[in-house]
């Protein structure tokens, strides 16, 4: 289980808990089957695909979902955002394949190719945790898009280190 | 050895209106030269107005003082018309002053105007003296005497004109005799505009005969013992006519009389508005009399109080249609083909320019996928992908290419699935037989079998011998 990173729960999280599950589903697509994930990866052409792996009710996930849903429309011209529920069995293949151990984890794709980002942490394959601001997310997305358009599979993170959430990565459960 | 570049301070060029650190070099830059010539030309045009008043001093009315401002670009100061009795009096005084000369020289030196242009931006003392004389004369003469004298001069050369003049005079007389005081129907600036335009008109050519005839009319009236008011009215009317003339495109305008008219206008004490109004109405008749002399399409109507040029659209008119009748605009009809072509070609270009970078990530895959999608749309090519399809993913602790990582993953998944299946099979209990034992027993039995066989063979052989 993931420990709290913030002292206070964000307000949106409280509201969403009261209202129940799947708060963000009306804005962002939530995928529960491998087939759905496959189809969205294959059908997103020439735009960045953002797949957030996490649980809808986890507070950090909620904050990330909030940011994603707010900026989804703004980046819609060059990016698509979707959520993947890690609690569904069908998706466990991907959970293993992408080595998802901490949630929320965000994986970026471009033309069915996985995009890596060097954000100063150990894991370049995904973005672990949430963003501090909406603009941070958009900056990261833009960096990925620019790199992808130039043909780079790995890009460096435009955010300064203090804005990147820190976490510990365990090597093979050690 | 090249000169080291000086790191000059930033300074502001008032001509180009920008800050630069080029120092003295800036004055020779082509942009600066252009801006400077434009700048000076603009100021020259304003000075031309002032020069006009220098040659023809006229009394400045207090209500027009606010319009008499001039901004001197060299001195950076406003010169307004307060306290001057004559138009542009303050400006003229300023332009003659020593301070202005000094500022002018400084400006030209700083911005490189050429010092020989100094005299074009100032007025000499001689000019000032002349102007002052004229002003004095203007003051002493009052309104009519001088002007009348001038008018009578050319009268001797004039020919009398046709009946319409007489009719006009009669109508004029009648209107004047009514003596009805009408409220001011135009704004005072109308008069200023009128007078102003007349001043400009002055620059133009020689006399025209018809104009002379009207002037003669004026003088006739005078001889009929009209008051000076009448005369002023006449002048005003005549002024209006002149304006109409100029607006209609005639470049020939009587110059001398205009000047006279102008001076009398300014010096009269009557509110000219009401006279002007009446005369405008009356002068429209004048204009119509001469309609046939004017060009077909444009005519000047001084009806009402606006001096707009009326374009008669009878010729073009109703056959084609207009906005109100819903006709298409002319540009669409004629150049429709051209328009479309023009639209298409830049559109095509922009399409091509927005072609995506072929080196981008997954370009080949994207192209293939696009083709597949199109085919799916058209022919329902239900080519469903493998359920075990995995995207191109580089794992965290990856060593080697991404395909290897995929293979690794697949192997791992297979292993995990195998382990699962094995666990599911039922366990069968069997006694433990070691390999050694198996081999031993095998050899033992084999030997035993051989011995038995050999015995059997010997016995059969012996039996066969005994019998035989």
Coordinates of C-alpha atoms in Angstrom, one line a residue:
Chain A
X1 CA 0.0 0.0 0.0
X2 CA 1.1 3.5 -0.7
X3 CA 1.5 5.9 2.1
X4 CA 0.2 9.4 2.1
X5 CA 2.5 12.0 0.6
X6 CA 0.3 15.0 1.5
X7 CA -1.0 15.9 4.9
X8 CA -4.3 17.0 3.7
X9 CA -6.5 15.2 1.3
X10 CA -7.4 17.4 -1.6
X11 CA -11.0 18.6 -1.6
X12 CA -11.8 16.9 -4.8
X13 CA -10.8 13.6 -3.3
X14 CA -13.2 14.1 -0.4
X15 CA -16.0 15.0 -2.7
X16 CA -15.3 12.1 -4.9
X17 CA -15.2 9.6 -2.1
X18 CA -18.6 10.8 -1.0
X19 CA -20.0 10.3 -4.4
X20 CA -18.6 6.9 -4.9
X21 CA -16.4 5.2 -7.4
X22 CA -15.5 6.2 -10.9
X23 CA -15.7 9.9 -10.5
X24 CA -13.5 10.6 -13.4
X25 CA -15.1 8.2 -15.8
X26 CA -17.3 10.7 -17.4
X27 CA -14.3 12.7 -18.4
X28 CA -11.6 10.2 -18.9
X29 CA -11.9 6.7 -20.2
X30 CA -11.3 3.9 -17.8
X31 CA -10.0 0.7 -19.3
X32 CA -10.5 -2.6 -17.6
X33 CA -9.6 -5.1 -20.3
X34 CA -6.4 -6.0 -22.0
X35 CA -8.2 -5.8 -25.3
X36 CA -9.3 -2.2 -24.6
X37 CA -5.8 -1.2 -23.7
X38 CA -4.5 -2.9 -26.8
X39 CA -7.0 -1.1 -29.1
X40 CA -6.3 2.3 -27.6
X41 CA -2.6 1.8 -28.0
X42 CA -2.9 0.7 -31.5
X43 CA -5.5 3.4 -32.5
X44 CA -3.7 6.4 -31.1
X45 CA -1.8 7.6 -34.1
X46 CA 0.6 10.5 -34.1
X47 CA -0.5 11.7 -30.7
X48 CA 0.9 10.9 -27.3
X49 CA -1.0 8.3 -25.3
X50 CA -1.1 8.8 -21.6
X51 CA -2.1 5.7 -19.6
X52 CA -2.5 6.1 -16.0
X53 CA -2.3 2.9 -14.0
X54 CA -4.0 3.2 -10.6
X55 CA -7.0 2.9 -8.5
X56 CA -9.8 5.4 -8.7
X57 CA -10.1 5.9 -5.0
X58 CA -6.5 6.2 -4.0
X59 CA -5.9 9.8 -3.0
X60 CA -2.8 10.3 -5.0
X61 CA -4.4 8.8 -8.0
X62 CA -7.4 11.1 -7.5
X63 CA -5.2 14.1 -7.5
X64 CA -3.5 12.9 -10.6
X65 CA -6.8 12.1 -12.2
X66 CA -8.0 15.6 -11.4
X67 CA -5.1 17.2 -13.2
X68 CA -5.5 14.8 -16.1
X69 CA -9.1 15.5 -16.5
X70 CA -8.6 19.3 -16.3
X71 CA -5.9 19.3 -18.9
X72 CA -7.2 16.6 -21.2
X73 CA -9.1 19.0 -23.4
X74 CA -6.2 21.4 -23.6
X75 CA -3.7 18.8 -24.8
X76 CA -6.3 17.0 -26.9
X77 CA -4.6 18.1 -30.1
X78 CA -1.5 16.2 -29.4
X79 CA -2.3 13.8 -26.6
X80 CA -4.9 11.3 -25.5
X81 CA -5.5 10.4 -21.9
X82 CA -6.9 7.2 -20.5
X83 CA -7.0 5.5 -17.1
X84 CA -6.4 1.8 -16.5
X85 CA -7.7 0.2 -13.5
X86 CA -5.1 -2.1 -12.0
X87 CA -7.6 -4.0 -9.9
X88 CA -9.1 -5.8 -12.9
X89 CA -7.6 -9.2 -13.7
X90 CA -7.4 -8.8 -17.4
X91 CA -5.0 -6.0 -17.1
X92 CA -2.6 -7.8 -14.8
X93 CA -0.5 -8.8 -17.8
X94 CA 0.2 -5.2 -18.4
X95 CA 0.8 -4.6 -14.8
X96 CA 3.5 -7.1 -14.9
X97 CA 4.8 -6.2 -18.3
X98 CA 5.2 -2.6 -17.4
X99 CA 6.6 -3.5 -13.9
X100 CA 4.1 -1.4 -12.1
X101 CA 4.7 -1.6 -8.4
X102 CA 3.7 1.8 -7.2
X103 CA 0.5 3.6 -8.1
X104 CA -0.3 5.9 -9.8
X105 CA 2.1 5.1 -12.6
X106 CA 1.7 6.8 -15.9
X107 CA 3.1 5.3 -19.1
X108 CA 3.5 7.3 -22.3
X109 CA 3.1 5.8 -25.8
X110 CA 3.6 7.3 -29.2
X111 CA 2.5 5.3 -32.2
X112 CA 2.4 2.1 -30.1
X113 CA 6.0 2.8 -29.1
X114 CA 6.8 3.3 -25.5
X115 CA 8.4 6.6 -24.6
X116 CA 10.8 6.9 -21.7
X117 CA 11.5 10.0 -19.8
X118 CA 14.6 10.6 -17.6
X119 CA 13.3 12.6 -14.7
X120 CA 16.2 12.0 -12.4
X121 CA 14.7 8.9 -10.7
X122 CA 15.7 5.3 -11.2
X123 CA 12.7 4.4 -13.3
X124 CA 12.7 6.0 -16.7
X125 CA 9.9 3.9 -18.2
X126 CA 7.1 5.5 -16.4
X127 CA 6.1 8.5 -14.4
X128 CA 5.4 7.5 -10.8
X129 CA 3.2 9.7 -8.6
X130 CA 1.2 12.8 -9.4
X131 CA 2.1 16.2 -10.7
X132 CA 2.3 19.3 -8.5
X133 CA 0.6 21.5 -11.0
X134 CA -1.4 21.1 -14.1
X135 CA 1.2 23.0 -16.0
X136 CA 3.9 20.5 -14.9
X137 CA 1.9 17.8 -16.6
X138 CA 1.5 19.8 -19.8
X139 CA 5.2 20.5 -19.8
X140 CA 6.1 16.9 -19.4
X141 CA 3.6 16.0 -22.2
X142 CA 5.0 18.6 -24.5
X143 CA 8.6 17.4 -23.9
X144 CA 7.5 13.9 -24.8
X145 CA 5.7 15.0 -27.9
X146 CA 8.6 17.0 -29.1
X147 CA 11.0 14.2 -28.6
X148 CA 8.7 11.7 -30.3
X149 CA 8.4 14.0 -33.3
X150 CA 12.1 14.2 -33.6
X151 CA 12.4 10.4 -33.4
X152 CA 13.7 10.1 -29.8
X153 CA 12.6 7.3 -27.7
X154 CA 13.8 8.8 -24.5
X155 CA 13.5 12.4 -23.4
X156 CA 14.7 14.4 -20.5
X157 CA 12.3 15.9 -18.0
X158 CA 11.7 19.6 -18.3
X159 CA 10.7 20.0 -14.6
X160 CA 13.2 21.0 -12.0
X161 CA 14.0 18.3 -9.4
X162 CA 12.0 19.9 -6.6
X163 CA 8.8 19.4 -8.6
X164 CA 9.3 15.8 -9.3
X165 CA 7.8 13.4 -6.7
X166 CA 10.3 11.2 -5.1
X167 CA 9.9 7.5 -4.4
X168 CA 11.9 4.3 -3.7
X169 CA 12.1 1.7 -6.3
X170 CA 12.6 -1.8 -5.1
X171 CA 14.7 -4.2 -7.2
X172 CA 12.9 -7.5 -7.6
X173 CA 11.2 -7.2 -4.3
X174 CA 14.5 -6.8 -2.4
Chain B
X1 CA 44.4 46.4 -37.5
X2 CA 40.7 46.8 -37.1
X3 CA 39.2 49.3 -34.7
X4 CA 37.9 47.7 -31.6
X5 CA 34.1 48.1 -31.4
X6 CA 33.1 50.7 -28.9
X7 CA 30.5 49.6 -26.5
X8 CA 28.4 52.7 -26.8
X9 CA 25.7 53.9 -24.5
X10 CA 22.1 53.6 -25.5
X11 CA 20.5 56.7 -26.7
X12 CA 17.1 57.6 -28.1
X13 CA 16.7 58.7 -31.7
X14 CA 13.6 60.9 -31.8
X15 CA 13.3 60.5 -35.5
X16 CA 13.2 56.7 -35.6
X17 CA 11.7 56.5 -32.2
X18 CA 14.0 53.8 -31.0
X19 CA 16.9 53.3 -28.6
X20 CA 20.2 52.3 -30.2
X21 CA 23.8 52.0 -29.2
X22 CA 25.2 52.8 -32.6
X23 CA 26.3 56.2 -31.7
X24 CA 27.0 58.5 -34.7
X25 CA 26.7 55.7 -37.2
X26 CA 23.0 55.6 -36.7
X27 CA 22.5 58.8 -38.7
X28 CA 23.7 57.1 -41.9
X29 CA 21.6 54.0 -41.7
X30 CA 19.0 53.9 -44.5
X31 CA 16.1 53.4 -42.1
X32 CA 17.1 56.5 -40.2
X33 CA 17.5 58.5 -43.4
X34 CA 14.0 57.5 -44.5
X35 CA 12.4 58.3 -41.1
X36 CA 14.2 61.6 -41.1
X37 CA 13.0 62.7 -44.4
X38 CA 9.4 61.7 -43.6
X39 CA 9.7 63.5 -40.3
X40 CA 10.9 66.7 -41.8
X41 CA 8.4 66.6 -44.6
X42 CA 5.6 66.3 -42.1
X43 CA 6.8 69.3 -40.2
X44 CA 7.3 71.2 -43.4
X45 CA 3.7 70.8 -44.3
X46 CA 2.7 72.3 -41.0
X47 CA 5.1 75.1 -41.6
X48 CA 3.5 75.7 -45.0
X49 CA 0.3 76.6 -43.3
X50 CA 2.1 79.0 -41.1
X51 CA 3.8 80.5 -44.1
X52 CA 0.5 81.1 -45.7
X53 CA -0.6 83.2 -42.8
X54 CA 2.7 84.9 -42.9
X55 CA 1.9 86.1 -46.4
X56 CA -1.8 86.8 -45.7
X57 CA -2.3 87.8 -42.2
X58 CA -5.8 87.5 -40.9
X59 CA -7.4 88.3 -37.7
X60 CA -7.7 85.4 -35.3
X61 CA -11.0 84.9 -33.7
X62 CA -10.9 83.7 -30.1
X63 CA -13.0 80.7 -30.9
X64 CA -10.5 79.5 -33.4
X65 CA -7.5 80.1 -31.2
X66 CA -7.6 76.5 -30.0
X67 CA -7.1 75.3 -33.5
X68 CA -4.0 77.4 -34.0
X69 CA -1.6 75.1 -32.1
X70 CA 1.7 74.0 -33.5
X71 CA 4.1 71.6 -32.0
X72 CA 7.6 72.6 -32.8
X73 CA 9.6 69.3 -33.1
X74 CA 12.9 71.0 -32.8
X75 CA 12.2 72.8 -29.6
X76 CA 9.8 70.2 -28.3
X77 CA 7.2 72.7 -27.3
X78 CA 3.7 73.5 -28.0
X79 CA 2.9 76.9 -29.5
X80 CA -0.7 77.8 -29.0
X81 CA -2.9 80.6 -30.2
X82 CA -3.4 82.3 -26.9
X83 CA -3.1 86.0 -26.9
X84 CA -2.4 86.4 -30.6
X85 CA -4.5 88.7 -32.6
X86 CA -3.6 87.2 -35.9
X87 CA -3.7 83.7 -37.0
X88 CA -0.5 81.8 -36.2
X89 CA 0.9 84.9 -34.6
X90 CA 2.6 83.0 -31.9
X91 CA 3.9 80.5 -34.2
X92 CA 5.5 83.1 -36.5
X93 CA 7.1 84.8 -33.5
X94 CA 8.5 81.5 -32.4
X95 CA 9.9 80.6 -35.7
X96 CA 11.8 83.8 -35.9
X97 CA 13.2 83.5 -32.4
X98 CA 16.8 82.8 -31.7
X99 CA 16.0 79.9 -29.4
X100 CA 14.2 78.1 -32.2
X101 CA 17.2 78.6 -34.4
X102 CA 19.5 77.2 -31.8
X103 CA 17.3 74.1 -31.2
X104 CA 17.0 73.6 -34.9
X105 CA 20.7 73.6 -35.4
X106 CA 21.1 71.2 -32.6
X107 CA 18.5 68.9 -34.0
X108 CA 20.0 68.8 -37.4
X109 CA 23.4 68.2 -36.1
X110 CA 22.3 65.4 -33.9
X111 CA 20.2 63.6 -36.5
X112 CA 22.2 64.5 -39.5
X113 CA 19.7 66.6 -41.5
X114 CA 22.2 68.7 -43.5
X115 CA 22.8 72.1 -42.2
X116 CA 21.7 73.8 -45.4
X117 CA 18.1 73.1 -44.5
X118 CA 18.2 75.4 -41.6
X119 CA 16.5 78.2 -43.4
X120 CA 13.6 76.1 -44.5
X121 CA 12.5 75.6 -41.0
X122 CA 12.6 79.1 -39.7
X123 CA 11.5 82.5 -40.7
X124 CA 13.8 85.4 -41.1
X125 CA 13.4 88.8 -39.6
X126 CA 12.6 90.3 -42.9
X127 CA 9.6 88.1 -43.2
X128 CA 8.6 89.0 -39.8
X129 CA 8.8 92.7 -40.6
X130 CA 6.7 92.3 -43.7
X131 CA 4.1 90.3 -41.8
X132 CA 3.9 92.9 -39.1
X133 CA 3.3 95.6 -41.7
X134 CA 0.5 93.7 -43.3
X135 CA -1.0 93.1 -39.9
X136 CA -1.0 96.8 -39.2
X137 CA -2.6 97.5 -42.5
X138 CA -5.2 95.0 -41.8
X139 CA -6.1 96.5 -38.5
X140 CA -6.4 100.0 -39.8
X141 CA -8.3 99.3 -42.9
X142 CA -11.2 97.6 -41.3
X143 CA -13.5 95.6 -43.5
X144 CA -14.7 97.0 -46.7
X145 CA -12.7 99.9 -48.2
X146 CA -9.7 98.1 -49.2
X147 CA -11.5 95.0 -50.3
X148 CA -13.9 97.0 -52.3
X149 CA -11.2 98.8 -54.0
X150 CA -9.7 95.6 -55.1
X151 CA -12.9 94.2 -56.4
X152 CA -13.7 97.1 -58.6
X153 CA -10.5 96.8 -60.4
X154 CA -11.2 93.8 -62.6
X155 CA -14.8 94.8 -63.1
X156 CA -14.0 96.8 -66.1
X157 CA -13.0 93.7 -68.0
X158 CA -16.1 91.8 -67.2
X159 CA -18.8 90.9 -69.6
X160 CA -22.3 90.7 -68.3
X161 CA -24.0 87.4 -68.4
X162 CA -27.4 86.0 -69.0
X163 CA -30.8 86.3 -67.4
X164 CA -30.2 83.7 -64.8
X165 CA -28.0 86.1 -63.0
X166 CA -30.8 88.6 -62.9
X167 CA -33.2 86.1 -61.6
X168 CA -30.7 85.0 -59.1
X169 CA -30.2 88.6 -57.9
X170 CA -33.9 89.1 -57.5
X171 CA -34.2 86.0 -55.4
X172 CA -31.3 87.1 -53.3
X173 CA -32.8 90.5 -52.8
X174 CA -36.1 89.0 -51.7
X175 CA -34.5 86.8 -49.2
X176 CA -32.5 89.5 -47.8
X177 CA -35.4 91.9 -47.5
X178 CA -37.3 89.5 -45.4
X179 CA -35.0 90.2 -42.6
X180 CA -36.0 87.1 -40.8
X181 CA -33.5 86.1 -38.2
X182 CA -32.9 82.5 -38.3
X183 CA -31.1 80.5 -35.7
X184 CA -27.6 79.4 -36.4
X185 CA -28.1 76.3 -38.3
X186 CA -24.5 75.3 -38.8
X187 CA -21.7 75.0 -36.4
X188 CA -19.1 77.6 -36.3
X189 CA -16.5 75.2 -37.6
X190 CA -18.3 75.1 -40.8
X191 CA -17.2 78.6 -41.4
X192 CA -13.7 77.8 -40.4
X193 CA -13.7 75.0 -42.8
X194 CA -15.1 77.2 -45.5
X195 CA -12.5 79.9 -44.9
X196 CA -9.8 77.3 -44.5
X197 CA -10.7 75.8 -47.8
X198 CA -10.6 79.1 -49.5
X199 CA -7.1 79.7 -48.2
X200 CA -6.1 76.5 -49.9
X201 CA -7.9 77.4 -53.0
X202 CA -5.8 80.5 -53.3
X203 CA -2.9 78.5 -54.5
X204 CA -4.7 77.6 -57.7
X205 CA -4.8 79.2 -61.2
X206 CA -6.1 82.0 -63.2
X207 CA -9.4 83.7 -63.4
X208 CA -12.5 82.2 -65.0
X209 CA -15.0 84.3 -66.8
X210 CA -18.1 83.1 -65.2
X211 CA -16.7 83.8 -61.8
X212 CA -16.1 87.3 -62.9
X213 CA -19.7 87.8 -63.9
X214 CA -20.8 86.9 -60.4
X215 CA -18.4 89.3 -59.0
X216 CA -19.8 91.9 -61.2
X217 CA -23.1 91.0 -59.7
X218 CA -21.7 91.7 -56.4
X219 CA -20.5 95.0 -57.3
X220 CA -23.8 95.9 -59.0
X221 CA -25.5 95.2 -55.8
X222 CA -23.1 97.4 -54.0
X223 CA -23.9 100.1 -56.4
X224 CA -27.5 99.7 -55.5
X225 CA -26.6 101.0 -52.1
X226 CA -26.6 97.8 -50.2
X227 CA -25.2 97.7 -46.7
X228 CA -21.9 96.2 -46.0
X229 CA -23.8 93.2 -44.6
X230 CA -25.1 92.5 -48.1
X231 CA -21.7 92.7 -49.4
X232 CA -20.5 90.2 -46.9
X233 CA -23.3 88.0 -47.7
X234 CA -22.5 88.2 -51.4
X235 CA -18.9 87.4 -50.7
X236 CA -20.0 84.4 -48.7
X237 CA -22.2 83.2 -51.4
X238 CA -19.5 83.6 -53.9
X239 CA -17.2 81.7 -51.6
X240 CA -19.6 78.9 -51.6
X241 CA -19.8 78.9 -55.3
X242 CA -16.1 78.8 -55.5
X243 CA -16.0 75.9 -53.2
X244 CA -18.5 74.1 -55.3
X245 CA -16.4 74.9 -58.2
X246 CA -13.3 73.3 -56.7
X247 CA -15.2 70.3 -55.5
X248 CA -16.5 69.7 -58.9
X249 CA -13.0 69.3 -60.2
X250 CA -12.3 72.6 -61.7
X251 CA -8.8 73.7 -61.0
X252 CA -9.3 77.2 -62.2
X253 CA -10.3 79.5 -59.4
X254 CA -10.0 83.2 -59.2
X255 CA -7.2 84.0 -56.8
X256 CA -7.4 87.6 -56.1
X257 CA -11.0 87.7 -55.2
X258 CA -10.7 84.8 -52.9
X259 CA -8.1 86.6 -50.9
X260 CA -10.4 89.5 -50.6
X261 CA -13.3 87.4 -49.7
X262 CA -11.3 85.7 -47.0
X263 CA -10.2 88.9 -45.4
X264 CA -13.7 90.3 -45.4
X265 CA -15.0 87.1 -44.0
X266 CA -12.7 87.2 -41.1
X267 CA -13.2 90.8 -40.4
X268 CA -16.9 90.9 -40.4
X269 CA -18.7 91.1 -37.2
X270 CA -21.9 89.4 -38.3
X271 CA -22.4 85.8 -37.3
X272 CA -22.0 84.3 -40.7
X273 CA -23.8 81.2 -40.0
X274 CA -27.2 82.3 -40.9
X275 CA -26.1 84.1 -43.9
X276 CA -24.2 81.2 -45.0
X277 CA -27.1 78.9 -44.6
X278 CA -29.3 81.1 -46.7
X279 CA -26.7 81.5 -49.3
X280 CA -26.0 77.8 -49.4
X281 CA -29.6 77.3 -50.3
X282 CA -29.5 79.9 -52.9
X283 CA -26.2 78.9 -54.3
X284 CA -27.5 75.5 -55.1
X285 CA -29.5 77.1 -57.8
X286 CA -26.3 78.5 -59.2
X287 CA -24.7 75.2 -59.2
X288 CA -27.6 73.6 -61.0
X289 CA -27.5 76.3 -63.7
X290 CA -24.1 75.1 -64.6
X291 CA -24.8 71.4 -64.4
X292 CA -24.4 70.8 -68.1
X293 CA -20.9 72.1 -67.9
X294 CA -19.9 69.6 -65.4
X295 CA -19.1 66.0 -65.9
X296 CA -21.9 63.5 -66.1
X297 CA -21.5 61.6 -62.9
X298 CA -20.3 63.9 -60.3
X299 CA -21.9 67.1 -59.1
X300 CA -21.6 69.2 -56.1
X301 CA -24.6 69.7 -54.0
X302 CA -24.4 72.3 -51.4
X303 CA -27.9 71.4 -50.4
X304 CA -28.2 71.2 -46.7
X305 CA -25.2 71.8 -44.8
X306 CA -22.9 69.0 -45.9
X307 CA -20.6 69.4 -48.8
X308 CA -20.7 65.8 -49.9
X309 CA -20.1 64.9 -53.5
X310 CA -23.2 63.3 -55.0
X311 CA -22.7 60.6 -57.5
X312 CA -25.6 60.1 -59.8
X313 CA -26.0 56.4 -60.3
X314 CA -28.6 56.6 -63.0
X315 CA -26.3 55.3 -65.7
X316 CA -25.1 52.2 -63.8
X317 CA -28.2 51.6 -61.9
X318 CA -30.9 49.0 -61.9
X319 CA -29.9 46.5 -64.5
X320 CA -27.2 44.9 -62.5
X321 CA -28.7 45.2 -59.0
X322 CA -27.2 46.1 -55.7
X323 CA -26.8 44.9 -52.2
X324 CA -30.4 45.6 -51.3
X325 CA -31.8 43.7 -54.3
X326 CA -29.7 40.7 -53.4
X327 CA -27.4 40.7 -56.4
X328 CA -24.1 38.9 -56.1
X329 CA -21.1 41.1 -55.5
X330 CA -19.1 42.0 -58.6
X331 CA -15.9 40.4 -57.6
X332 CA -17.5 37.0 -57.3
X333 CA -19.0 37.1 -60.8
X334 CA -16.0 38.0 -62.8
X335 CA -13.1 36.4 -61.0
X336 CA -14.7 33.4 -59.5
X337 CA -12.3 31.0 -61.2
X338 CA -9.4 33.1 -60.3
X339 CA -10.5 33.2 -56.7
X340 CA -10.9 29.5 -56.3
X341 CA -7.5 28.8 -57.9
X342 CA -5.9 31.3 -55.6
X343 CA -7.5 29.6 -52.6
X344 CA -6.5 26.1 -53.7
X345 CA -2.9 26.5 -54.3
X346 CA -1.8 27.9 -50.9
X347 CA -4.1 25.3 -49.3
X348 CA -2.3 22.5 -51.0
X349 CA 1.0 24.0 -50.0
X350 CA 0.0 24.2 -46.4
X351 CA -1.1 20.6 -46.4
X352 CA 2.2 19.5 -47.6
X353 CA 4.0 21.6 -45.1
X354 CA 2.2 20.0 -42.2
X355 CA 3.4 16.5 -43.2
X356 CA 4.7 14.8 -40.2
X357 CA 8.4 14.2 -39.7
X358 CA 9.1 10.8 -41.2
X359 CA 11.8 10.2 -38.6
X360 CA 9.3 10.5 -35.7
X361 CA 8.9 7.6 -33.3
X362 CA 6.9 4.8 -34.7
X363 CA 6.4 6.4 -38.1
X364 CA 6.4 3.2 -40.1
X365 CA 4.0 1.7 -37.7
X366 CA 1.7 4.7 -37.9
X367 CA 1.6 4.6 -41.7
X368 CA 0.7 0.9 -41.7
X369 CA -1.9 1.4 -39.1
X370 CA -3.5 4.3 -41.0
X371 CA -3.7 2.1 -44.1
X372 CA -5.3 -0.7 -42.0
X373 CA -7.8 1.7 -40.5
X374 CA -8.8 3.0 -43.9
X375 CA -9.2 -0.5 -45.1
X376 CA -11.3 -1.4 -42.1
X377 CA -13.5 1.5 -42.7
X378 CA -14.1 0.6 -46.3
X379 CA -14.1 -3.1 -46.5
X380 CA -14.5 -4.2 -42.9
X381 CA -11.2 -5.9 -42.9
X382 CA -11.7 -7.5 -39.6
X383 CA -8.2 -8.3 -39.0
X384 CA -8.2 -8.7 -35.3
X385 CA -4.9 -8.7 -33.6
X386 CA -3.6 -11.4 -31.5
X387 CA -4.8 -11.5 -27.9
X388 CA -1.2 -11.8 -26.8
X389 CA -0.1 -8.7 -28.6
X390 CA 2.1 -6.5 -26.5
X391 CA 3.3 -3.0 -27.3
X392 CA 6.9 -2.1 -27.7
X393 CA 8.1 -1.6 -24.2
X394 CA 11.5 -1.1 -22.7
X395 CA 11.5 -2.6 -19.3
X396 CA 13.0 -1.0 -16.2
X397 CA 16.0 -3.2 -15.7
X398 CA 16.5 -3.6 -19.4
X399 CA 19.7 -4.7 -21.0
X400 CA 19.6 -4.9 -24.7
X401 CA 16.9 -3.9 -27.2
X402 CA 13.2 -3.8 -26.5
X403 CA 12.4 -6.9 -28.5
X404 CA 14.6 -8.8 -26.2
X405 CA 12.7 -7.4 -23.2
X406 CA 9.5 -8.5 -24.9
X407 CA 10.9 -12.0 -25.4
X408 CA 12.1 -12.1 -21.9
X409 CA 8.7 -11.2 -20.7
X410 CA 7.1 -13.8 -22.9
X411 CA 9.4 -16.4 -21.6
X412 CA 8.6 -15.4 -18.1
X413 CA 4.9 -15.6 -18.7
X414 CA 5.3 -19.0 -20.3
X415 CA 7.3 -20.3 -17.4
X416 CA 4.7 -19.0 -14.9
X417 CA 1.9 -20.6 -16.9
X418 CA 3.8 -24.0 -17.1
X419 CA 4.3 -24.0 -13.4
X420 CA 0.6 -23.5 -13.0
X421 CA -0.3 -26.4 -15.3
X422 CA 2.0 -28.9 -13.6
X423 CA 0.6 -28.2 -10.2
X424 CA -2.8 -29.1 -11.5
X425 CA -2.0 -32.7 -12.6
X426 CA -2.8 -35.4 -10.0
X427 CA 0.1 -36.8 -8.1
X428 CA 0.6 -40.5 -8.6
X429 CA 2.5 -42.4 -5.9
X430 CA 5.1 -44.7 -7.1
X431 CA 7.9 -46.7 -5.3
X432 CA 11.1 -45.1 -5.5
X433 CA 13.3 -46.9 -8.0
X434 CA 16.7 -45.6 -8.4
X435 CA 18.5 -45.6 -11.7
X436 CA 21.2 -47.9 -10.7
X437 CA 18.8 -50.4 -9.6
X438 CA 17.0 -50.1 -12.9
X439 CA 20.1 -50.7 -14.8
X440 CA 21.2 -53.5 -12.6
X441 CA 18.0 -55.3 -12.9
X442 CA 18.0 -54.8 -16.5
X443 CA 21.5 -56.4 -17.0
X444 CA 20.7 -59.2 -14.5
X445 CA 17.6 -60.2 -16.3
X446 CA 19.4 -60.0 -19.6
X447 CA 22.2 -62.3 -18.4
X448 CA 19.7 -64.7 -16.9
X449 CA 17.8 -64.9 -20.1
X450 CA 21.0 -65.6 -22.0
X451 CA 22.1 -68.4 -19.7
X452 CA 18.7 -70.0 -19.9
X453 CA 18.7 -69.8 -23.7
X454 CA 22.2 -71.2 -23.9
X455 CA 21.1 -74.2 -21.7
X456 CA 18.1 -74.7 -23.8
X457 CA 20.1 -74.8 -27.0
X458 CA 22.7 -77.4 -25.7
X459 CA 19.9 -79.6 -24.4
X460 CA 18.2 -79.6 -27.8
X461 CA 21.5 -80.2 -29.6
X462 CA 22.3 -83.3 -27.4
X463 CA 18.8 -84.7 -27.8
X464 CA 19.0 -84.3 -31.5
X465 CA 22.4 -86.3 -31.5
X466 CA 21.1 -89.1 -29.3
X467 CA 18.1 -89.7 -31.4
X468 CA 20.0 -89.7 -34.6

